[in-house]
Amino acid sequence: MTAIVLVQPEIPGNTGSVGRTCVALGMELILIHPLGFEITDTRVKRAGLDYWPHVHLTEYASWDAFLAARTPRADQLFLFEEFGAKSFYEPDYPDDAMLVFGKETTGIPKPIIDRHADRLVKLPMRSDVIRSLNLANTVTAAAYQALRGKL
């Protein structure tokens, strides 16, 4: 199963929307703590609508706890950052890909990027006045690209 991994998300509405996308596409949602909100926050559920109970949700206390529990292969991990060297159109995503996204304000923490620098990808943008896209929108675009040809 393909998974969306949110590392320390801060905005409950984004996480709720991502959960909804995960339900639509049959993906697991993995949350890496600390979160910037309580998972029971009504804003998470409002964005996820009545689909939230159907989210295949797994939570980990930290990135290291996630790595220890899941032991992902290098070719499973795709870290999405605006400065990634590769377009997200380039990789062949395995069926068990893990698409990793950082917190809305600062992205994926530097120690994680340093450990997995060869796994960075980005969504290309034409405008030079935009620094980044909304997290939920980016996740949706990436999820559909990862599943291209598999839906």
Tab-separated table of C-alpha atoms in Angstrom:
chain	number	residue	atom	x	y	z
A	1	MET	CA	0.000	0.000	0.000
A	2	THR	CA	1.294	3.449	-0.866
A	3	ALA	CA	1.564	5.755	2.149
A	4	ILE	CA	1.568	9.467	2.782
A	5	VAL	CA	3.929	10.434	5.610
A	6	LEU	CA	3.431	13.824	7.253
A	7	VAL	CA	6.362	14.835	9.432
A	8	GLN	CA	5.263	17.162	12.238
A	9	PRO	CA	2.261	18.705	10.460
A	10	GLU	CA	1.051	21.971	11.984
A	11	ILE	CA	-2.306	22.770	10.395
A	12	PRO	CA	-5.213	20.486	11.299
A	13	GLY	CA	-7.221	21.304	8.174
A	14	ASN	CA	-4.379	20.193	5.916
A	15	THR	CA	-4.058	16.897	7.765
A	16	GLY	CA	-7.810	16.352	7.535
A	17	SER	CA	-7.764	17.025	3.794
A	18	VAL	CA	-4.789	14.704	3.317
A	19	GLY	CA	-6.644	11.997	5.235
A	20	ARG	CA	-9.592	12.403	2.891
A	21	THR	CA	-7.292	12.007	-0.126
A	22	CYS	CA	-5.817	8.881	1.456
A	23	VAL	CA	-9.274	7.354	1.813
A	24	ALA	CA	-10.120	8.212	-1.801
A	25	LEU	CA	-6.946	6.543	-3.087
A	26	GLY	CA	-6.636	3.637	-0.646
A	27	MET	CA	-3.449	4.992	0.932
A	28	GLU	CA	-2.201	4.832	4.489
A	29	LEU	CA	-1.673	8.110	6.364
A	30	ILE	CA	1.363	8.116	8.656
A	31	LEU	CA	1.784	10.993	11.107
A	32	ILE	CA	5.156	11.691	12.708
A	33	HIS	CA	4.952	13.567	16.019
A	34	PRO	CA	5.043	16.137	17.406
A	35	LEU	CA	1.880	17.434	15.759
A	36	GLY	CA	0.909	21.097	15.892
A	37	PHE	CA	-2.595	20.097	17.034
A	38	GLU	CA	-4.487	17.285	18.701
A	39	ILE	CA	-5.632	14.554	16.328
A	40	THR	CA	-9.069	14.896	17.926
A	41	ASP	CA	-9.215	18.572	16.871
A	42	THR	CA	-12.564	19.285	15.228
A	43	ARG	CA	-10.748	21.108	12.390
A	44	VAL	CA	-9.091	17.824	11.391
A	45	LYS	CA	-12.433	16.099	11.247
A	46	ARG	CA	-14.153	19.052	9.535
A	47	ALA	CA	-11.622	18.951	6.671
A	48	GLY	CA	-11.774	15.159	6.524
A	49	LEU	CA	-15.571	15.250	6.674
A	50	ASP	CA	-17.276	11.991	7.573
A	51	TYR	CA	-14.433	10.080	5.890
A	52	TRP	CA	-12.056	10.457	8.847
A	53	PRO	CA	-13.142	7.162	10.495
A	54	HIS	CA	-12.057	5.384	7.275
A	55	VAL	CA	-8.506	6.771	7.277
A	56	HIS	CA	-5.900	4.015	7.656
A	57	LEU	CA	-3.933	6.043	10.220
A	58	THR	CA	-0.648	5.166	11.898
A	59	GLU	CA	1.236	7.481	14.240
A	60	TYR	CA	4.857	7.461	15.402
A	61	ALA	CA	6.490	9.461	18.173
A	62	SER	CA	9.421	10.470	15.945
A	63	TRP	CA	11.127	9.891	12.598
A	64	ASP	CA	13.495	7.434	14.234
A	65	ALA	CA	10.562	5.501	15.730
A	66	PHE	CA	9.003	5.365	12.262
A	67	LEU	CA	12.250	4.066	10.725
A	68	ALA	CA	12.673	1.463	13.468
A	69	ALA	CA	9.103	0.179	13.150
A	70	ARG	CA	8.722	0.258	9.369
A	71	THR	CA	12.311	-0.203	8.145
A	72	PRO	CA	11.573	1.327	4.736
A	73	ARG	CA	13.828	0.494	1.826
A	74	ALA	CA	15.623	3.470	0.316
A	75	ASP	CA	13.667	3.058	-2.924
A	76	GLN	CA	10.373	3.374	-1.021
A	77	LEU	CA	11.076	6.873	0.291
A	78	PHE	CA	10.325	10.024	-1.694
A	79	LEU	CA	10.917	13.240	0.246
A	80	PHE	CA	9.082	16.215	-1.205
A	81	GLU	CA	10.901	19.541	-0.891
A	82	GLU	CA	10.869	22.679	-3.020
A	83	PHE	CA	14.630	22.366	-3.599
A	84	GLY	CA	14.605	18.702	-4.616
A	85	ALA	CA	16.929	17.942	-7.523
A	86	LYS	CA	14.399	15.768	-9.366
A	87	SER	CA	10.889	16.465	-10.596
A	88	PHE	CA	8.245	14.241	-9.055
A	89	TYR	CA	7.440	13.137	-12.619
A	90	GLU	CA	10.771	11.302	-12.953
A	91	PRO	CA	10.685	8.398	-10.461
A	92	ASP	CA	9.000	5.078	-10.915
A	93	TYR	CA	7.048	4.747	-7.684
A	94	PRO	CA	6.804	1.225	-6.254
A	95	ASP	CA	3.420	0.022	-5.042
A	96	ASP	CA	4.617	0.461	-1.445
A	97	ALA	CA	6.053	3.961	-1.922
A	98	MET	CA	6.151	6.320	1.056
A	99	LEU	CA	5.636	9.950	0.044
A	100	VAL	CA	7.124	12.144	2.781
A	101	PHE	CA	6.145	15.759	3.457
A	102	GLY	CA	7.325	18.163	6.143
A	103	LYS	CA	5.607	20.739	8.274
A	104	GLU	CA	3.907	23.619	6.546
A	105	THR	CA	6.236	26.373	7.783
A	106	THR	CA	9.690	24.788	7.559
A	107	GLY	CA	9.384	21.580	5.546
A	108	ILE	CA	11.139	18.332	6.376
A	109	PRO	CA	13.634	18.718	9.243
A	110	LYS	CA	17.248	19.088	8.059
A	111	PRO	CA	18.555	15.954	9.820
A	112	ILE	CA	16.024	13.859	7.884
A	113	ILE	CA	16.944	15.558	4.605
A	114	ASP	CA	20.644	15.017	5.303
A	115	ARG	CA	20.068	11.276	5.868
A	116	HIS	CA	17.980	10.862	2.719
A	117	ALA	CA	19.304	13.610	0.409
A	118	ASP	CA	19.305	11.300	-2.616
A	119	ARG	CA	15.541	10.764	-2.234
A	120	LEU	CA	14.446	14.421	-2.658
A	121	VAL	CA	11.872	15.292	-5.298
A	122	LYS	CA	9.915	18.457	-6.024
A	123	LEU	CA	6.767	19.575	-7.749
A	124	PRO	CA	7.874	21.873	-10.566
A	125	MET	CA	6.427	25.383	-10.590
A	126	ARG	CA	6.549	27.900	-13.420
A	127	SER	CA	6.273	31.040	-11.325
A	128	ASP	CA	9.253	32.441	-9.470
A	129	VAL	CA	7.026	34.386	-7.070
A	130	ILE	CA	5.659	31.242	-5.390
A	131	ARG	CA	7.837	29.627	-2.712
A	132	SER	CA	5.630	26.617	-2.121
A	133	LEU	CA	2.194	25.128	-2.579
A	134	ASN	CA	-0.346	24.266	0.100
A	135	LEU	CA	0.533	20.966	1.765
A	136	ALA	CA	-2.802	19.284	1.059
A	137	ASN	CA	-2.646	20.299	-2.611
A	138	THR	CA	0.930	19.079	-2.948
A	139	VAL	CA	0.092	15.738	-1.339
A	140	THR	CA	-2.851	15.249	-3.687
A	141	ALA	CA	-0.760	15.984	-6.795
A	142	ALA	CA	2.024	13.677	-5.591
A	143	ALA	CA	-0.388	10.892	-4.658
A	144	TYR	CA	-2.002	10.872	-8.083
A	145	GLN	CA	1.410	10.906	-9.788
A	146	ALA	CA	2.619	7.994	-7.651
A	147	LEU	CA	-0.478	6.001	-8.589
A	148	ARG	CA	-0.441	6.980	-12.266
A	149	GLY	CA	-1.232	3.938	-14.357
A	150	LYS	CA	-2.369	2.015	-11.269
A	151	LEU	CA	-5.871	3.465	-10.882
